[in-house]
Short mmCIF file of C-alpha atoms in Angstrom, two decimals:
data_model
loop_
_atom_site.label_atom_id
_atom_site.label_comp_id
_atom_site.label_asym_id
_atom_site.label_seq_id
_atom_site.Cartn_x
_atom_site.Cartn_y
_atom_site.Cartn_z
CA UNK A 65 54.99 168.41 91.56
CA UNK A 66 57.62 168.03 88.48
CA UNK A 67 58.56 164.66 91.01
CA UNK A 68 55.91 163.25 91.63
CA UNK A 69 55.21 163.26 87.28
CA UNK A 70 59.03 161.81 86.93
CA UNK A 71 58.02 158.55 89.10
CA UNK A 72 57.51 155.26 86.82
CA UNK A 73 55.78 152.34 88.06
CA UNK A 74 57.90 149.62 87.94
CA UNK A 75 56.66 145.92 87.00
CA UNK A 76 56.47 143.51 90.10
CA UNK A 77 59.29 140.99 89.80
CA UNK A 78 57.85 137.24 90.11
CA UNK A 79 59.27 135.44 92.68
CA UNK A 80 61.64 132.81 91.68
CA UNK A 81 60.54 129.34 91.57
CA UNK A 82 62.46 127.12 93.49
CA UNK A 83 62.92 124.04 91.52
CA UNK A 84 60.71 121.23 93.10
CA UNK A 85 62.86 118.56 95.40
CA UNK A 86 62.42 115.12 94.21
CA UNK A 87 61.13 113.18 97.50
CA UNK A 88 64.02 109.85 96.69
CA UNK A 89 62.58 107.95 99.43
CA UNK A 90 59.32 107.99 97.30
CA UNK A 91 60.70 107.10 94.17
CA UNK A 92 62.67 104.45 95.94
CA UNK A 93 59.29 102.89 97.19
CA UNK A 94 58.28 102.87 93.49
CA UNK A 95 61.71 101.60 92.10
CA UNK A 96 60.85 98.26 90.72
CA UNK A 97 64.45 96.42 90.58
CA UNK A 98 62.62 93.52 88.80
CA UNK A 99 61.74 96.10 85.64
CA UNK A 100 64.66 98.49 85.92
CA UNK A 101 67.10 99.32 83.14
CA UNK A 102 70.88 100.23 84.00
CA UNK A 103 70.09 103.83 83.00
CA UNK A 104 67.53 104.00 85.95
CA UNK A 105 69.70 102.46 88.93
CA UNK A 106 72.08 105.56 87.17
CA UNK A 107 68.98 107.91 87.35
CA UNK A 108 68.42 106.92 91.05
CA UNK A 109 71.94 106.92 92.43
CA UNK A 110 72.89 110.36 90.63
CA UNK A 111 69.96 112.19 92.56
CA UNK A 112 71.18 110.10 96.23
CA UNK A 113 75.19 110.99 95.12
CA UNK A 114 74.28 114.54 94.32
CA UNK A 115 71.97 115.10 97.52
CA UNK A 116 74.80 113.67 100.38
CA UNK A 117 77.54 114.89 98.22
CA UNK A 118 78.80 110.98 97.99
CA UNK A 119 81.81 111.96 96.15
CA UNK A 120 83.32 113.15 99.24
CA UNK A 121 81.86 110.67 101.60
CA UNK A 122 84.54 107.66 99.25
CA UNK A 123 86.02 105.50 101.76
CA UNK A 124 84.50 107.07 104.92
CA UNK A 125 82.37 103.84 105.99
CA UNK A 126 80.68 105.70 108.47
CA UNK A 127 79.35 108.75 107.23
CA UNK A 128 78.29 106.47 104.29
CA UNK A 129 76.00 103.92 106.49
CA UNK A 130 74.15 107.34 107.58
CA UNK A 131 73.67 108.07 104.22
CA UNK A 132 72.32 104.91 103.13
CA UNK A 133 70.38 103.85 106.60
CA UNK A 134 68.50 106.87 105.69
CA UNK A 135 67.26 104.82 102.68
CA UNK A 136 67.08 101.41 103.64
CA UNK A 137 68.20 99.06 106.57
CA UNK A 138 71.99 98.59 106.54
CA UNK A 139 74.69 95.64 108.70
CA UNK A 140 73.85 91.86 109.22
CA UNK A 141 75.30 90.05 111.83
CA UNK A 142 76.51 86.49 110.83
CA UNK A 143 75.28 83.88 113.35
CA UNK A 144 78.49 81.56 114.82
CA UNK A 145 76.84 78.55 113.59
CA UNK A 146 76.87 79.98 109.74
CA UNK A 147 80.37 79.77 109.70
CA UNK A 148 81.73 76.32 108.22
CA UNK A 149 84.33 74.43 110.40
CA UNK A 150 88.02 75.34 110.33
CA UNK A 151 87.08 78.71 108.67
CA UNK A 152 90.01 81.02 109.23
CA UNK A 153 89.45 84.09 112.23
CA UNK A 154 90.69 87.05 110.40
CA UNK A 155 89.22 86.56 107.22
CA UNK A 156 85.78 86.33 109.45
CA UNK A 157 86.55 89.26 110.79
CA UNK A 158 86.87 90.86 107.59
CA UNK A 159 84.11 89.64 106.53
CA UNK A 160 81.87 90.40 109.17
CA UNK A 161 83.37 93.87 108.79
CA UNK A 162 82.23 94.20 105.26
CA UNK A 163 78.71 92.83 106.41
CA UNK A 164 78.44 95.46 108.91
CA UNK A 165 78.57 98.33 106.27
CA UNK A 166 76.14 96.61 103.33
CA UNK A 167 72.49 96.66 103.48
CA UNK A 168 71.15 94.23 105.50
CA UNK A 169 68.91 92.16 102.79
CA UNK A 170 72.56 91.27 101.29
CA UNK A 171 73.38 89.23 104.46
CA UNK A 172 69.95 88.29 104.76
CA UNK A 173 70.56 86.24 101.40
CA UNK A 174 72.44 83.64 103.07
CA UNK A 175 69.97 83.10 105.40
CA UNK A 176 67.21 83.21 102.78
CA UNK A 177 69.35 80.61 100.43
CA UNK A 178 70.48 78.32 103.75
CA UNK A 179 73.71 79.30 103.51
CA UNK A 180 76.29 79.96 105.66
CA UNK A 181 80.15 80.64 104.83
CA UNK A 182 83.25 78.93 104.64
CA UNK A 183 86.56 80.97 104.21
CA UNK A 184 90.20 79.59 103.89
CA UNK A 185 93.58 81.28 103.79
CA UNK A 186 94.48 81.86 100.04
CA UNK A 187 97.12 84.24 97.91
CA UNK A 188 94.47 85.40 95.67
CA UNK A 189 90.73 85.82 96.93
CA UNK A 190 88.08 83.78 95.36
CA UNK A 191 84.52 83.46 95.29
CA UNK A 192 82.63 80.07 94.62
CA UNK A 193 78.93 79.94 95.51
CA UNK A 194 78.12 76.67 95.16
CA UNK A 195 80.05 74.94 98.31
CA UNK A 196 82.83 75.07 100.89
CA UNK A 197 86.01 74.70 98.78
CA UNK A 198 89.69 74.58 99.60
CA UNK A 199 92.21 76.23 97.20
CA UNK A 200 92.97 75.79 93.54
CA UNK A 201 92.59 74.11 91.83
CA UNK A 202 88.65 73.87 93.92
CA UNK A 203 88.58 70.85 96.13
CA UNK A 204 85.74 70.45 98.72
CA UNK A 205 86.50 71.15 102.06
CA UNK A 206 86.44 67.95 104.04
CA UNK A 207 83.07 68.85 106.51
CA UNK A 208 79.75 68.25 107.02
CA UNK A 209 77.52 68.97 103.85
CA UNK A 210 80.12 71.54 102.35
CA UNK A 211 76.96 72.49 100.30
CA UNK A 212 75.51 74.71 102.39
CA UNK A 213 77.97 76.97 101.99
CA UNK A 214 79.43 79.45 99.72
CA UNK A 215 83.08 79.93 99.96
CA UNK A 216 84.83 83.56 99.85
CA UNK A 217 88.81 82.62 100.59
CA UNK A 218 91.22 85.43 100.86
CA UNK A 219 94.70 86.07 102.68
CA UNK A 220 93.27 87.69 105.25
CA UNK A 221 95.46 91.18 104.62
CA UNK A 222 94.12 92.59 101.94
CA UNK A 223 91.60 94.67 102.65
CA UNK A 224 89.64 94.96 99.63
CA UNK A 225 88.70 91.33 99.47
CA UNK A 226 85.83 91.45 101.35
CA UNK A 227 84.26 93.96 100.27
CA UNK A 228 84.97 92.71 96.80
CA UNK A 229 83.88 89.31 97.18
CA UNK A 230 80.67 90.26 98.57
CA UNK A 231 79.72 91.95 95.53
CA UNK A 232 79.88 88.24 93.80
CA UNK A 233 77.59 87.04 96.15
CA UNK A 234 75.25 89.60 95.61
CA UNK A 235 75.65 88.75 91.73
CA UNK A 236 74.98 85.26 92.45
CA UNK A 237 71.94 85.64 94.42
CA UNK A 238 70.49 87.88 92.98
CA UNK A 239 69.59 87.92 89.05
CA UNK A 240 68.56 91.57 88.96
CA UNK A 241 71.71 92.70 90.33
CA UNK A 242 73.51 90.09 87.76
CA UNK A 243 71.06 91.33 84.96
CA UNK A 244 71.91 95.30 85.71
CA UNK A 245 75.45 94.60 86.20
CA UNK A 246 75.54 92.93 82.54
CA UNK A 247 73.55 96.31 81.40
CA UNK A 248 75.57 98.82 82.58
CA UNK A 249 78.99 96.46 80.96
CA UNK A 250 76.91 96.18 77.57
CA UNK A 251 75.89 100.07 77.38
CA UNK A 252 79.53 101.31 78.16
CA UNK A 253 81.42 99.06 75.63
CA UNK A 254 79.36 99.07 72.85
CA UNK A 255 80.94 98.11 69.41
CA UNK A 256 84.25 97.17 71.62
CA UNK A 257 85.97 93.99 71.22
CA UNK A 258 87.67 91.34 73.88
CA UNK A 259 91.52 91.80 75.11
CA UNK A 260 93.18 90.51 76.93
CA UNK A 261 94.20 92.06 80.51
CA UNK A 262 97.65 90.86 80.19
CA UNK A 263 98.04 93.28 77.00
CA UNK A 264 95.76 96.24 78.35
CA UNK A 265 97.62 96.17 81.63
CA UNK A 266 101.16 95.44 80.77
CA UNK A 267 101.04 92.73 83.15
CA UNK A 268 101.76 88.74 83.04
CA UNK A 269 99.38 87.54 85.96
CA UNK A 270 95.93 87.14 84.31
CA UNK A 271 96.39 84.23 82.24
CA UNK A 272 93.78 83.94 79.53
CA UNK A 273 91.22 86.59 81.13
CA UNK A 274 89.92 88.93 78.92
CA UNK A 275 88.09 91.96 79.14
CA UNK A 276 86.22 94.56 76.59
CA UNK A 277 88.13 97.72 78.79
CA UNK A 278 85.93 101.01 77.96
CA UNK A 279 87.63 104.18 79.85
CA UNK A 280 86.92 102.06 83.48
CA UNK A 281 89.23 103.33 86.25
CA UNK A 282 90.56 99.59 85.89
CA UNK A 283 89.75 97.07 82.65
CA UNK A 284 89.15 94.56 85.11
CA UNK A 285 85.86 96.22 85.20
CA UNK A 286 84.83 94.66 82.00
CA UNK A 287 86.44 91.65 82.29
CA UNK A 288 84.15 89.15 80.69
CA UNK A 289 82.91 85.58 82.11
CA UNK A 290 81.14 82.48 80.22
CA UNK A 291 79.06 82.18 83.28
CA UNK A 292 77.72 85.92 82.73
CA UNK A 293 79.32 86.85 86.01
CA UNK A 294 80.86 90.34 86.30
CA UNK A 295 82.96 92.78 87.84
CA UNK A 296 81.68 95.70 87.64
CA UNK A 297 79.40 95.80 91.36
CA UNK A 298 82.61 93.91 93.35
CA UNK A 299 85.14 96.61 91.67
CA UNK A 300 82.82 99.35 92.51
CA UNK A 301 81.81 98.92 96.32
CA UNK A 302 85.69 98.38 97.07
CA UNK A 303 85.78 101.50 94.95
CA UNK A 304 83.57 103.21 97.39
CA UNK A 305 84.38 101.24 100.85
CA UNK A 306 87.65 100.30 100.91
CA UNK A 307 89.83 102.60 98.07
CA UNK A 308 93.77 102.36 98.19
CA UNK A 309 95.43 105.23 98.37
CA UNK A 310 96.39 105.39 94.74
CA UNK A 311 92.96 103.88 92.99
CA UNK A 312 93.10 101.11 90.95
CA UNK A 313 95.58 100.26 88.29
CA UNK A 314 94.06 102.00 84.54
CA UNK A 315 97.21 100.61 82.30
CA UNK A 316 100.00 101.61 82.05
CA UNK A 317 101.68 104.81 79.69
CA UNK A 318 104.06 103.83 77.45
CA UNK A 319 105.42 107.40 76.51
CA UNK A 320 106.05 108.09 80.22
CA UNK A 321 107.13 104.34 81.05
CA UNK A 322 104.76 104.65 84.17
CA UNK A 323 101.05 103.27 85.10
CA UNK A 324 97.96 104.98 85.00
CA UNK A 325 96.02 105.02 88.12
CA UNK A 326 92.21 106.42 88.81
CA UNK A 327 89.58 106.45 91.60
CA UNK A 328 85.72 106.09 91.10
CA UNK A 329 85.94 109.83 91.80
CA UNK A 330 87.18 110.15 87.75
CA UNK A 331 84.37 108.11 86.95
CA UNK A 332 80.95 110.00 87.68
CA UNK A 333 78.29 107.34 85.86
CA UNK A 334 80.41 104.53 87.49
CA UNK A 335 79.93 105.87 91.10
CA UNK A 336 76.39 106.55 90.47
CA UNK A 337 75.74 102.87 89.40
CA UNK A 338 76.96 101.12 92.23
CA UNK A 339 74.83 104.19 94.70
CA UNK A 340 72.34 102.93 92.79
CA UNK A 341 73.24 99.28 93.34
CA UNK A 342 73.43 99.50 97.22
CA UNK A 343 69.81 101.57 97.25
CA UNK A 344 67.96 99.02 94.94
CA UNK A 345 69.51 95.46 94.74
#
């Protein structure tokens, strides 16, 4: 049959190869924070961001403690007797707030450290880690051993402060977080040079501060301490927690007289630095 010879075997098609899932939880139980560069904590929170689609989770607190309880234990409650006397009621509320969203080892650090916290109404929220202050210039606050605490004042309105402040305490604790941090600030501005934020900003309310100002979604990112402190994890989780409506403040354009504003959204390796951060510090 004139068919049957007209027929031509065609070659099997392989079936395609579904590219194999990295198993994060694994990896995470391998992650060694101690031995990590900034590039890995990148590594690490790409694959997380990428998997829960984090970019679309920014600012929604609670579909982003299901993401992260999935990888490690997440809220601390603050016992009564950690706060220091006289410690103002909304800003523990905020705090506490802030606490309830952030892995649970972070509050466990007071605890570990014997530290509880003081926090006074202030125009500008502060960090301190070595005692209960008052103000500013720092006085102590007139209790009880104000050592044992670490103070994080704030006005009690903004909401960012918390979350923000936090992020120093992690810094302070912890020396890996501090160490990564430093990393991420040294691999990003390489070859760049101290301004000052007064000039980068177009702005008269930061003193002498300085800052080496890369493309961050703010130059306060890289704003630059003696004491090796940074910015860069405290701008980032308010970033991701708490973002205002417009972002933070880039600079401003001087051919359109107008500022510059930006989201961690605009800033991919950012964002995937401070997933990282949350999963590993």
């Amino acid at each position: 049959d004139w068919r049957e010879e007209q027929k031509v075997e065609r070659p099997k098609q392989p079936k395609p190869v579904k590219p194999k899932e990295v198993n994060i939880k694994d990896k995470l139980s391998k992650f060694d924070t101690s031995k990590a560069t900034a590039q890995d904590v990148i590594n690490l929170g790409k694959m997380v961001s990428q998997k829960h689609d984090i970019i679309n989770l920014i600012g929604n607190k609670d579909e982003l403690v299901k993401v992260l309880s999935q990888y490690r234990e997440v809220g601390y409650k603050i016992p009564n007797a950690s706060w220091a006397e006289d410690s103002v009621k909304k800003n523990k509320e905020m705090i506490q707030g802030a606490f309830d969203v952030y892995p649970s080892d972070w509050g466990k650090m007071l605890k570990d450290n014997n530290k509880g916290i003081n926090t006074r109404k202030i125009k500008r929220g502060y960090f301190f880690g070595d005692a209960a202050v008052t103000g500013r210039p720092l006085k102590y606050a007139k209790i009880k051993n104000p050592e044992r605490y670490i103070t994080i004042n704030m006005n009690g309105v903004k909401k960012t402060t918390p979350f923000h402040e936090i992020g120093h305490m992690v810094e302070y604790f912890n020396k890996d977080a501090k160490r990564l941090s430093n990393e991420f600030i040294e691999m990003r501005t390489k070859g760049e040079v101290e301004e000052k934020l007064n000039d980068i900003l177009n702005v008269r309310c930061y003193g002498r501060e300085k800052a080496k100002k890369d493309n961050f979604i703010s130059p306060y990112i890289g704003k630059t301490y003696s004491n090796g402190s940074t910015e860069v994890l405290s701008m980032g989780l308010e970033s991701v927690f708490e973002p205002t409506e417009e972002g933070q403040y880039k600079g401003w354009n001087y051919e359109t007289g107008k500022p510059v504003w930006a989201t961690i959204k605009d800033d991919h390796e950012y964002l995937h630095f401070i997933i990282g951060m949350l999963l590993t510090v």
